[in-house]
Short mmCIF file of C-alpha atoms in Angstrom, two decimals:
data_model
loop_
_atom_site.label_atom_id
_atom_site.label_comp_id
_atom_site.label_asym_id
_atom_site.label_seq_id
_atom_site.Cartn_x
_atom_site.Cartn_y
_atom_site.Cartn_z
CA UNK A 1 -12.86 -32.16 -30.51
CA UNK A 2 -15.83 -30.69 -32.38
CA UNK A 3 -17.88 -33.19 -32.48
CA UNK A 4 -20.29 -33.23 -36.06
CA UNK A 5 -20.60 -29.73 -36.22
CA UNK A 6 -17.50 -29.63 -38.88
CA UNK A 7 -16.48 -31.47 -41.46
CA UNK A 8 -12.88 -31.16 -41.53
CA UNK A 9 -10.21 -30.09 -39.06
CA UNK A 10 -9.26 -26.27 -38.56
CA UNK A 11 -6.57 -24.72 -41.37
CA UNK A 12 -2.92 -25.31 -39.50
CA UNK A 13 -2.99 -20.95 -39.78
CA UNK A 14 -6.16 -21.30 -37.59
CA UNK A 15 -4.68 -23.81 -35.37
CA UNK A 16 -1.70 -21.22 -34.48
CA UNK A 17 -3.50 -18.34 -34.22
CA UNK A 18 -6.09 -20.22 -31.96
CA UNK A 19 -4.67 -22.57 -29.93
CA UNK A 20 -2.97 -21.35 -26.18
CA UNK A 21 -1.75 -24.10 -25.07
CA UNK A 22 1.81 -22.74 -25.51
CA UNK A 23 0.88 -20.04 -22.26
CA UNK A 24 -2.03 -21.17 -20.59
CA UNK A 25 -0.65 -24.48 -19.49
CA UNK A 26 0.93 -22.50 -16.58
CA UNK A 27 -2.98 -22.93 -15.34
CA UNK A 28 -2.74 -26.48 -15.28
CA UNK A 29 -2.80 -27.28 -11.30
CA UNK A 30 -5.64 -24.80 -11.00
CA UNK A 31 -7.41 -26.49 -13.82
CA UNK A 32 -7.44 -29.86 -12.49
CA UNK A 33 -8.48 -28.48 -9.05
CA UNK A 34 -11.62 -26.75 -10.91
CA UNK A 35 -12.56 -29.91 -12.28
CA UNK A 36 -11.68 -32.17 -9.67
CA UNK A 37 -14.15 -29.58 -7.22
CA UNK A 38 -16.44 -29.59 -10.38
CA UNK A 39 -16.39 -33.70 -10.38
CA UNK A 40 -17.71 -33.66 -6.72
CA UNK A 41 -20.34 -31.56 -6.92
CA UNK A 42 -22.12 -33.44 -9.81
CA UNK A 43 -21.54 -36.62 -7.95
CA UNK A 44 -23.59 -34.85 -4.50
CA UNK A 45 -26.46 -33.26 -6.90
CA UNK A 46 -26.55 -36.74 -8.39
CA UNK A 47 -25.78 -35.43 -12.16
CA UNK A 48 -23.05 -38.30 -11.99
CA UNK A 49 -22.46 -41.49 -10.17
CA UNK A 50 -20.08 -41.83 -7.50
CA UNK A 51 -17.92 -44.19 -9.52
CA UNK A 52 -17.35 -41.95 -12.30
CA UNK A 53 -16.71 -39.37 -9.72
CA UNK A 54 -14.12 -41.31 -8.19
CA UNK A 55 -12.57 -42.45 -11.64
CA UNK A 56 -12.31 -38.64 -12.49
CA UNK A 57 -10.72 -37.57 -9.30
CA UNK A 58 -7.88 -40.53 -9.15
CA UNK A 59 -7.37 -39.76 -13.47
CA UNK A 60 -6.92 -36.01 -12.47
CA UNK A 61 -4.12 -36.51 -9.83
CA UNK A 62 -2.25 -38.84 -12.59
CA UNK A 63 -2.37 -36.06 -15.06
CA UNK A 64 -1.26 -34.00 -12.38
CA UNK A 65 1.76 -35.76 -11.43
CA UNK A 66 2.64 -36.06 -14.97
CA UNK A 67 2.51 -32.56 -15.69
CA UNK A 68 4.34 -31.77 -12.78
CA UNK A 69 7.11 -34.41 -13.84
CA UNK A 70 7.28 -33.34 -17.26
CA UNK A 71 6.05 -36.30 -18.53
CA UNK A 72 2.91 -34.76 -20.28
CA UNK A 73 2.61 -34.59 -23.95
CA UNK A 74 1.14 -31.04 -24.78
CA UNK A 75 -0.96 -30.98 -28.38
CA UNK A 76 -1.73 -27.90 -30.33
CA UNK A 77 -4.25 -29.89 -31.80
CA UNK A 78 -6.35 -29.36 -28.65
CA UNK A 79 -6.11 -25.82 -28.22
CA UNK A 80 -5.73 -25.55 -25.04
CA UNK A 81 -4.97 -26.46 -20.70
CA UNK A 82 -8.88 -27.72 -20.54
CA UNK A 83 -9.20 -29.82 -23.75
CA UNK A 84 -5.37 -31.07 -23.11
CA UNK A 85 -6.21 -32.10 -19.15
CA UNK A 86 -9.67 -33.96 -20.69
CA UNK A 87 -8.49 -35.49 -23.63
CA UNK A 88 -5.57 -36.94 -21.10
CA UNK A 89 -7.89 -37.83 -18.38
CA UNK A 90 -10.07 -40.38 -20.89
CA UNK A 91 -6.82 -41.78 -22.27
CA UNK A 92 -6.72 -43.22 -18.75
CA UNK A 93 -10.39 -43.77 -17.35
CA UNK A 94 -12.15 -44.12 -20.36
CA UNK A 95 -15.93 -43.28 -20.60
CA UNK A 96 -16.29 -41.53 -17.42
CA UNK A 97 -13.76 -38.88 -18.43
CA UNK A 98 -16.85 -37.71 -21.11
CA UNK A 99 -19.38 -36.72 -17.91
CA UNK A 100 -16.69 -34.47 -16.39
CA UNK A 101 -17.67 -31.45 -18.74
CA UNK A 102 -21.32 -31.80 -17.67
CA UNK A 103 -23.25 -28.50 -15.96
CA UNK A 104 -19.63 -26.16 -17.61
CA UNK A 105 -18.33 -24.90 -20.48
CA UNK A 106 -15.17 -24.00 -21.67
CA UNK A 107 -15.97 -20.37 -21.10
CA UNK A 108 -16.71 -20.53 -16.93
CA UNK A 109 -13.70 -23.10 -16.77
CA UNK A 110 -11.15 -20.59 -17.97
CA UNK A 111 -12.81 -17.67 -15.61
CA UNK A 112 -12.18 -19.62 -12.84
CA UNK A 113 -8.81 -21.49 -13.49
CA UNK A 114 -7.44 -17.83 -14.52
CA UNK A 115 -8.88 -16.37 -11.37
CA UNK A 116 -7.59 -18.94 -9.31
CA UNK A 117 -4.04 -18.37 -10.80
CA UNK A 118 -4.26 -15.01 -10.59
CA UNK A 119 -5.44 -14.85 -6.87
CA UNK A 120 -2.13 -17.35 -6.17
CA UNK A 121 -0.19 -14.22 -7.58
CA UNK A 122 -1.81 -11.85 -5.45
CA UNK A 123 -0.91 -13.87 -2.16
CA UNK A 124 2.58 -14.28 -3.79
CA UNK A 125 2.36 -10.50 -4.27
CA UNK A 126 0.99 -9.55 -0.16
CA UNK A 127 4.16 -12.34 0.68
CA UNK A 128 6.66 -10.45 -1.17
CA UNK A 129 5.69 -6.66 -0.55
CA UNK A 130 5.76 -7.78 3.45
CA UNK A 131 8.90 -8.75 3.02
CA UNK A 132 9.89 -5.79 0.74
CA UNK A 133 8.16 -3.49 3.90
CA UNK A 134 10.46 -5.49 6.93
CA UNK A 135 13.49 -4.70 4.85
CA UNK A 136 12.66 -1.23 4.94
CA UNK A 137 11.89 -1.07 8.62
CA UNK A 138 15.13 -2.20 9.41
CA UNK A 139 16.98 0.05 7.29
CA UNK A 140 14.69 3.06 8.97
CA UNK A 141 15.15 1.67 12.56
CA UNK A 142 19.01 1.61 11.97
CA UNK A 143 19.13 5.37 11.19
CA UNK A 144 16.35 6.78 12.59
CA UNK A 145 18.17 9.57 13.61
CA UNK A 146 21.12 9.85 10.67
CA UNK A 147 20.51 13.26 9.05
CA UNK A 148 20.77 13.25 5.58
CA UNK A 149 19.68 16.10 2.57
CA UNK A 150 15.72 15.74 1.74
CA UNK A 151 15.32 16.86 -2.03
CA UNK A 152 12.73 18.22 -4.13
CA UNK A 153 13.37 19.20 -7.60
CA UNK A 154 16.33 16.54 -6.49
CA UNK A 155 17.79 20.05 -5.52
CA UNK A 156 18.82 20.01 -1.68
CA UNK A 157 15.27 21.45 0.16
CA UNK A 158 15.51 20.34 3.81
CA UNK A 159 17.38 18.08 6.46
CA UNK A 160 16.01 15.00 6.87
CA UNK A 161 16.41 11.19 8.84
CA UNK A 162 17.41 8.32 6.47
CA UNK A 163 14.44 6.48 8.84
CA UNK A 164 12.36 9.45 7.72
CA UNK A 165 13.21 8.63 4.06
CA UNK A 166 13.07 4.67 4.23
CA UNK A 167 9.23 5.08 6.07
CA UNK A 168 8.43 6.78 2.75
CA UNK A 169 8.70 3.79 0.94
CA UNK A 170 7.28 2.18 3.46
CA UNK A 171 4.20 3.99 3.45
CA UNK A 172 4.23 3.71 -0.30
CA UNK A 173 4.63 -0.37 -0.65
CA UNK A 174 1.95 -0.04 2.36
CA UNK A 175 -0.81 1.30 -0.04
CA UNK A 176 0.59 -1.32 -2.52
CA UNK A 177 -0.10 -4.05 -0.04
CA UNK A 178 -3.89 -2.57 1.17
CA UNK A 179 -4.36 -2.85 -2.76
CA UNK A 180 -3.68 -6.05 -3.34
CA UNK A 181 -5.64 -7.27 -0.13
CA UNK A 182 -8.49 -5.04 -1.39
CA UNK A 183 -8.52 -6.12 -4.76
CA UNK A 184 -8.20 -10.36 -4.04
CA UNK A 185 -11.26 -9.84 -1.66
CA UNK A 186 -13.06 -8.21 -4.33
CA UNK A 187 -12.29 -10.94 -6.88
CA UNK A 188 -13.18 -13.78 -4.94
CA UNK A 189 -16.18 -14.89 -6.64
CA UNK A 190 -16.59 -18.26 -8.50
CA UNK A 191 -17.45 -18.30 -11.86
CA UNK A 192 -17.88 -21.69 -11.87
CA UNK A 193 -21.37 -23.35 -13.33
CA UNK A 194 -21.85 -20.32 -15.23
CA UNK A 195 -21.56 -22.54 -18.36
CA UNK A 196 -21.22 -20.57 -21.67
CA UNK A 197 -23.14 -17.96 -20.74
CA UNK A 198 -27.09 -18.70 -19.20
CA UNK A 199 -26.37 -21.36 -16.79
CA UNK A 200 -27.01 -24.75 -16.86
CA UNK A 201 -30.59 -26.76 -16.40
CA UNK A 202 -28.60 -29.42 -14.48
CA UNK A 203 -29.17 -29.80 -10.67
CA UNK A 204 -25.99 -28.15 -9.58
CA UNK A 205 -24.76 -26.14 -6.88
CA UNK A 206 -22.61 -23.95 -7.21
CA UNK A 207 -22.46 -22.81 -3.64
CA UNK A 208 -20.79 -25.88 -3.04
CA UNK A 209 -17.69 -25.54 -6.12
CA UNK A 210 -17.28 -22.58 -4.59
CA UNK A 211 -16.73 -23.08 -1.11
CA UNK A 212 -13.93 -25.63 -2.48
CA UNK A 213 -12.09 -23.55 -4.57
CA UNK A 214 -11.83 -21.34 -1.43
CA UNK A 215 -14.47 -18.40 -3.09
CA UNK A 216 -16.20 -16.55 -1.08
CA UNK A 217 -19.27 -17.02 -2.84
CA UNK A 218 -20.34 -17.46 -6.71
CA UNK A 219 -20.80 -14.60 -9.22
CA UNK A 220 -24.49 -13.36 -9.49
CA UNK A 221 -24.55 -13.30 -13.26
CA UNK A 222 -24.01 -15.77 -15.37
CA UNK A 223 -23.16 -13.50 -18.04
CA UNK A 224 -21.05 -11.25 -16.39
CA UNK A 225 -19.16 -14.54 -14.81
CA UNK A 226 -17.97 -15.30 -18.25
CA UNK A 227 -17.02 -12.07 -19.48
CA UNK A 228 -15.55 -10.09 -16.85
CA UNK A 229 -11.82 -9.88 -16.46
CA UNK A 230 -11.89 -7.15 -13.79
CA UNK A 231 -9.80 -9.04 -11.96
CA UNK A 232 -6.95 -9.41 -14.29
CA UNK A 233 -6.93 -5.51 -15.02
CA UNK A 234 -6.96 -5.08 -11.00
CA UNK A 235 -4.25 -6.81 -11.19
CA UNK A 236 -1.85 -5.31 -13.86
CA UNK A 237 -3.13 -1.96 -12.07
CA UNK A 238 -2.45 -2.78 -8.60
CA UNK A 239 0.91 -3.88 -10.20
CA UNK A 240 1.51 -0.59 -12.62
CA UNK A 241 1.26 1.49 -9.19
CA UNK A 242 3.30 -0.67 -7.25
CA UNK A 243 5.80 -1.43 -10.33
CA UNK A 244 5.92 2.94 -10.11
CA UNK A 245 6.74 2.46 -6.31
CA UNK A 246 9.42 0.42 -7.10
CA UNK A 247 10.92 2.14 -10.30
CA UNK A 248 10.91 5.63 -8.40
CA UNK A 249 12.99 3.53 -5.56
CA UNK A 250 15.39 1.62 -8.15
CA UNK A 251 15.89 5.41 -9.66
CA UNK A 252 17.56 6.76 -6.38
CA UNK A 253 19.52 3.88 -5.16
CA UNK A 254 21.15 4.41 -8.68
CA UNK A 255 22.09 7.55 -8.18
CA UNK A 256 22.35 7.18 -4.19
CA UNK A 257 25.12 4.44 -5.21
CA UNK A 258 27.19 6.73 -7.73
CA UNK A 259 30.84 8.50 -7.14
CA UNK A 260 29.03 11.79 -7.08
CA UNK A 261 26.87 10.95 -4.07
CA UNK A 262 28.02 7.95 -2.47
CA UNK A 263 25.26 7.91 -0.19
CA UNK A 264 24.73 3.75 -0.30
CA UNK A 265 27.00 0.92 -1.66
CA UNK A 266 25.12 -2.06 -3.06
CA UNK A 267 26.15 -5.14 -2.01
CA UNK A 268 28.36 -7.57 -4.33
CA UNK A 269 25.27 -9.70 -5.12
CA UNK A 270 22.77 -7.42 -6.89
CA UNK A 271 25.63 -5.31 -8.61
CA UNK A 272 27.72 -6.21 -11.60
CA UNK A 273 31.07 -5.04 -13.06
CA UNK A 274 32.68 -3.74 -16.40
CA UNK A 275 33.91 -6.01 -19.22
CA UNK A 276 36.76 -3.09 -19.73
CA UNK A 277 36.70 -1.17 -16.96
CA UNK A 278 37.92 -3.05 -13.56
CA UNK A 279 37.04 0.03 -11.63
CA UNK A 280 33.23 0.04 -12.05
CA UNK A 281 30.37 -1.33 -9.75
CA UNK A 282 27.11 -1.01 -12.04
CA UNK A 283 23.93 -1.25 -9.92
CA UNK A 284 22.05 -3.25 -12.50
CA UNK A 285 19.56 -4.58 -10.61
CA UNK A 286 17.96 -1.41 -9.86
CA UNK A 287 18.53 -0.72 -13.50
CA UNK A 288 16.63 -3.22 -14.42
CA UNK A 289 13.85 -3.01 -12.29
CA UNK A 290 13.85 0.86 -13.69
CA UNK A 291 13.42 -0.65 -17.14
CA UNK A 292 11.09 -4.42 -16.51
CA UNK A 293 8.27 -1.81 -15.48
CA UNK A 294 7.94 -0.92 -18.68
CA UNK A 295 6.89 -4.14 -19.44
CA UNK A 296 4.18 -3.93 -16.61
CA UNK A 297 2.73 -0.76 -17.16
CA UNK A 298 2.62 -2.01 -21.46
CA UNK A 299 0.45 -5.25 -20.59
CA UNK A 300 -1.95 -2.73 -18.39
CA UNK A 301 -2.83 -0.98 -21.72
CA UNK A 302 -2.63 -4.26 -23.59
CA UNK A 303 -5.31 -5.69 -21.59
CA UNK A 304 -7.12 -2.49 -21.42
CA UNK A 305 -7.31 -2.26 -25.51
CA UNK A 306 -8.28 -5.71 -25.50
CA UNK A 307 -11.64 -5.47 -23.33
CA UNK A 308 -12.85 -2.07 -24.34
CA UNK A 309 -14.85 -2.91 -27.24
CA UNK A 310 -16.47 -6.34 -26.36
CA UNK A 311 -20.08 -6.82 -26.47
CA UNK A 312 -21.34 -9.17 -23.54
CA UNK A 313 -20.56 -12.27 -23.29
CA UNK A 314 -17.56 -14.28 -24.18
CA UNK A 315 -14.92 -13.62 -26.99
CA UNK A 316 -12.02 -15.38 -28.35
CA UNK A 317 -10.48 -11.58 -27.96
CA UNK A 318 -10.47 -12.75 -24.28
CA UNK A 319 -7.89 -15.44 -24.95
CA UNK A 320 -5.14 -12.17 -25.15
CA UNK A 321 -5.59 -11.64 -21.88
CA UNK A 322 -3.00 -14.59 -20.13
CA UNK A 323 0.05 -13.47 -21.85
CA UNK A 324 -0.46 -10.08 -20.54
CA UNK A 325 -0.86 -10.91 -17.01
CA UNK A 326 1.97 -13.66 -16.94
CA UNK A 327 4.38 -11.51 -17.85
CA UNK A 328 3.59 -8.91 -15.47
CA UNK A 329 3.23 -11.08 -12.81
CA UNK A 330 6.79 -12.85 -13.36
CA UNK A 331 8.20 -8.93 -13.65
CA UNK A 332 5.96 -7.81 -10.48
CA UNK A 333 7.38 -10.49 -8.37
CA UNK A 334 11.28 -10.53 -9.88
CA UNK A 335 11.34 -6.38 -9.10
CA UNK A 336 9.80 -7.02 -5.53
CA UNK A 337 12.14 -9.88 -4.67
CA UNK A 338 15.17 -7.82 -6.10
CA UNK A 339 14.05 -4.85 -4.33
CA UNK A 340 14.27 -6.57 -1.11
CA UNK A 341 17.54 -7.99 -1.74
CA UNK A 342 18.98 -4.87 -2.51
CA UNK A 343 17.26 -3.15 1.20
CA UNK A 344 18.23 -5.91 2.87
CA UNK A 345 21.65 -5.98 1.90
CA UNK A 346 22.71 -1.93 1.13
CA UNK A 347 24.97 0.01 3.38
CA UNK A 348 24.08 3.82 3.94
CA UNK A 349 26.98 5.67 4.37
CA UNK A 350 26.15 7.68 7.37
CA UNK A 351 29.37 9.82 7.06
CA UNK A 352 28.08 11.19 3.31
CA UNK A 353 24.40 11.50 4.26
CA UNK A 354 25.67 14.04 7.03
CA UNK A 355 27.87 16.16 5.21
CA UNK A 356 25.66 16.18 2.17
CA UNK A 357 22.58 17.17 4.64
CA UNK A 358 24.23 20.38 5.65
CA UNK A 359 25.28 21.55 2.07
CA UNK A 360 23.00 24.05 -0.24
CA UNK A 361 21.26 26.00 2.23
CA UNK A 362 19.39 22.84 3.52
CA UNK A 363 18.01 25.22 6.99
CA UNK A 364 17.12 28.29 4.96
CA UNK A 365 13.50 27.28 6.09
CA UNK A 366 14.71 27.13 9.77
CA UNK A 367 15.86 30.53 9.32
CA UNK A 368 12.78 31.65 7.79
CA UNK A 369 10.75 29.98 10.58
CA UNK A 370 12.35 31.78 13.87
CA UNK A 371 12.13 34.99 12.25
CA UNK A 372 8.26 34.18 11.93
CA UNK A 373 8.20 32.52 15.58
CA UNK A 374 10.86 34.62 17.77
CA UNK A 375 10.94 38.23 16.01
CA UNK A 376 7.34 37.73 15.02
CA UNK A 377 8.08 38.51 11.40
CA UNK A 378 5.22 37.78 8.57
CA UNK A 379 6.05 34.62 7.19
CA UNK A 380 6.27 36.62 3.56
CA UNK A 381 8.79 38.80 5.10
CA UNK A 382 10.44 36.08 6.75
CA UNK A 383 11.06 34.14 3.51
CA UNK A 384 12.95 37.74 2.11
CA UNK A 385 14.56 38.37 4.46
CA UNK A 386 15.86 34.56 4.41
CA UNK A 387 16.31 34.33 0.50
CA UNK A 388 18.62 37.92 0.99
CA UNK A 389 20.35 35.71 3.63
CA UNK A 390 21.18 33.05 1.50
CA UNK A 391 22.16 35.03 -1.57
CA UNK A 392 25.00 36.66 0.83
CA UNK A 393 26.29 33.28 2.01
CA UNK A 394 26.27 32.30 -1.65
CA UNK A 395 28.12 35.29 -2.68
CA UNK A 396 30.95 34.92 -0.16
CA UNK A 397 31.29 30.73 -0.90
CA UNK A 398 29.96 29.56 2.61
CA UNK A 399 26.93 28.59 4.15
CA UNK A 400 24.15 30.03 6.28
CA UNK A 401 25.76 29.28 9.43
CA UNK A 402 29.26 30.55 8.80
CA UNK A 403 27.64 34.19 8.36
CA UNK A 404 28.43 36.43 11.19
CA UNK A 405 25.84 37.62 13.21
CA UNK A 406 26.25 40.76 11.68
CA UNK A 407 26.10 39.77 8.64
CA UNK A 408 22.80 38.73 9.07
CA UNK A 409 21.89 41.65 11.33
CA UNK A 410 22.78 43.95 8.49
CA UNK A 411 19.77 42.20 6.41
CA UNK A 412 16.98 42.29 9.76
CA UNK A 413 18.40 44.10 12.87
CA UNK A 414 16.35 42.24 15.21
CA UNK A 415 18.04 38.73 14.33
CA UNK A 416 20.26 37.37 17.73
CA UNK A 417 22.61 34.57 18.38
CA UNK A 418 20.45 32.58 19.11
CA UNK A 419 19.64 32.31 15.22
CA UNK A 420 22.08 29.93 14.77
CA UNK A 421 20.55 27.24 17.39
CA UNK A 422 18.16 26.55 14.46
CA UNK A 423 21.06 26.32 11.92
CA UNK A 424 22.36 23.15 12.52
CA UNK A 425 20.57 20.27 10.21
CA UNK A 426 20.08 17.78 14.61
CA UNK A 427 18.78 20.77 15.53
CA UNK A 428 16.50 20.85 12.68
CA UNK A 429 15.06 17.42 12.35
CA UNK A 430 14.57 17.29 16.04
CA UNK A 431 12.58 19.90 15.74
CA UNK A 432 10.03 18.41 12.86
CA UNK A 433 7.91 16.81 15.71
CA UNK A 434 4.40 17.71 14.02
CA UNK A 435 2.64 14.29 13.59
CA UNK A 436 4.38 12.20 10.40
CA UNK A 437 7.61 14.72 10.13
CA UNK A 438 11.01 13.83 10.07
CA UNK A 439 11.94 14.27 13.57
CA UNK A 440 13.85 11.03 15.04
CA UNK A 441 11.29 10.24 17.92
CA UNK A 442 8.55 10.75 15.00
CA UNK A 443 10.37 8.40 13.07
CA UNK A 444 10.25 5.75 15.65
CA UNK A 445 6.69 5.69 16.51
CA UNK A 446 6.56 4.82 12.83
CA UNK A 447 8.37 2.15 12.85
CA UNK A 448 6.29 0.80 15.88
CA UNK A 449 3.00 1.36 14.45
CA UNK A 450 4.66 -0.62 10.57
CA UNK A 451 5.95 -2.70 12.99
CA UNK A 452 2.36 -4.07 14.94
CA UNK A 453 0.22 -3.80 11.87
CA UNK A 454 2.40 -6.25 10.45
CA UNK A 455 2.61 -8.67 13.34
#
């Protein structure tokens, strides 16, 4: 594969340590569509006849088809997808297999067959969080208006709508999906004819490789084209924010799902049971979600270490980059798919989410606010007098709206009956109608506006 340059063949050590054949073969369809785009071009610039075009493009779909049918013999010896693909490709055409490599080097090759895979997994990604985001949508437009405890501290704070709740997420994966949109438009430039490093003195365009590749355009800088990996640390970010997304998600539908709240049941298919105990329903597959973005967030940092100290422009460092991104990608797109299984398929237990949605003082803040808004009381006050409220109710075992009304008048004299229109958690979340709160009819023009962005 060297050519004269060496006299003998690499240590086997050095083989294992250098070859990536083992992980990068996954790039084999978007290698042979890199060359195959690459083959063309040199044929219209007139760095190669048409012929040998034409015997390159008809050798590239057979070692295509016999990768695909698991027919192709994989060697070590040759490192890697490119050297693999082109010591295949003159096993069957011969002599014109040798031109192929013209105007490229191994280095721009690699850039673009990893950016074309890696662009495939962001449009696998947009696919999946859409679908993750419709799941949602439904859950929110069947309870827009099913009250339910809203936490903080995961201490009960307010009432809230389980549509307020599911929109959450929804705006969440939402910002997930505007990344990954963001960052493929930002990576779609070819590196492509960048060669090792300068650029080639051969007649080519690159313009033209790049238009069939579907690139926007070709990098700038033929040095930067080689070295960057930008786009494969967009990607494991964009992923370690949305992998957070769905780990904070997978973290309450396991405790949503226990005996001590019972505020969803899973269904059968993403759950599992005991090997000793008959009784159990384990929500593993929000368990493992919880723990896969581990792996995620680890090949962020990986990729991160690996980059930081590189001097411009390709290193063999870079070859640590696929693993990385393979594995988070197979994660990414696992968690998202289980994610909307489990949405699609979960049962809220309306019946829990109300009772629970009344309990631990959830409309001390309702309190608070008509003593600010009806008896004109400083908000400062207000909360006091509301916090010497609740410690009563606590002391006699009940809740704010089984104290009298003179209980409460004994704590602020001006307090009326109608207090205890504001105590009831409808009566609350109807009345969160300021623009994004949790009131149903808010909730709903949510789920309209998800609803036409989406199309």
């Amino acid at each position: 594969m060297w050519g004269g340059r060496f006299a003998a063949g690499p240590d086997a050590i050095m083989e294992a340590i250098n070859a990536s054949i083992g992980f990068d073969k996954r790039m084999a369809s978007q290698d042979i569509a890199g060359s195959r785009a690459h083959a063309a071009m040199l044929a219209a610039t007139g760095v190669i006849s048409d012929s040998d075009a034409e015997a390159i493009r008809e050798g590239l779909l057979t070692v295509l088809s016999e990768i695909e049918a698991g027919s192709f013999a994989f060697s070590t010896a040759l490192e890697d997808i490119h050297m693999n693909v082109e010591a295949r490709l003159k096993e069957i055409i011969g002599e014109p297999a040798g031109r192929l490599h013209t105007g490229r080097s191994r280095n721009d090759q690699v850039a673009t067959d990893f950016k074309l895979w890696v662009r495939d997994q962001f449009d696998a990604a947009e696919a999946g969080l859409i679908a993750l985001i419709r799941a949602l949508l439904t859950q929110a437009a069947a309870g827009a208006d099913w009250v339910m405890p809203g936490f903080t501290h995961l201490q009960t704070a307010q009432p809230v709508t389980w549509g307020h709740h599911m929109m959450a997420y929804v705006e969440m994966f939402g910002r997930d999906l505007s990344r990954v949109r963001d960052a493929r438009k930002r990576m779609n430039e070819s590196p492509l004819g960048a060669a090792a490093l300068a650029g080639t003195s051969f007649p080519i365009d690159r313009h033209m490789t790049a238009e069939a590749l579907g690139f926007d355009r070709p990098s700038a800088n033929s040095l930067d084209a080689v070295s960057d990996r930008d786009f494969a640390l967009e990607f494991l970010s964009v992923a370690s924010i949305s992998a957070m997304h769905l780990s904070r998600m997978a973290e309450e539908l396991v405790i949503w799902s226990s005996a001590q709240f019972r505020f969803v049941a899973l269904s059968d298919r993403f759950s599992t049971g005991s090997s000793i105990m008959p009784q159990k329903k384990n929500p593993d597959a929000a368990e493992l979600i919880r723990a896969k973005i581990g792996r995620i967030f680890g090949a962020n940092t990986a990729l991160m270490m690996v980059m930081k100290g590189l001097p411009l422009a390709y290193s063999k460092d870079m070859q640590e980059d696929k693993e990385q991104v393979f594995d988070a990608a197979d994660n990414w797109m696992l968690a998202l798919a289980a994610m909307e299984g489990m949405v699609k398929d979960m049962t809220a237990n309306r019946d829990n989410l109300a009772a629970a949605a009344g309990s631990g003082f959830s409309t001390a803040t309702d309190l608070a606010d008509w003593l600010v808004r009806v008896l004109k009381v400083p908000f400062r006050d207000a909360h006091h007098v509301t916090g010497t409220l609740v410690a009563m109710a606590e002391q006699k075992g009940c809740d704010l709206p089984d104290l009298t009304l003179a209980d409460m008048q004994s704590v602020h004299a001006g307090i009326t009956e109608d207090v205890f229109s504001v105590l009831g958690v409808e009566n609350s979340v109807n009345s969160r109608m300021s623009y994004g709160g949790t009131a149903p009819a808010q909730v709903r023009e949510q789920i309209a506006r998800w609803t036409a962005l989406l199309g």
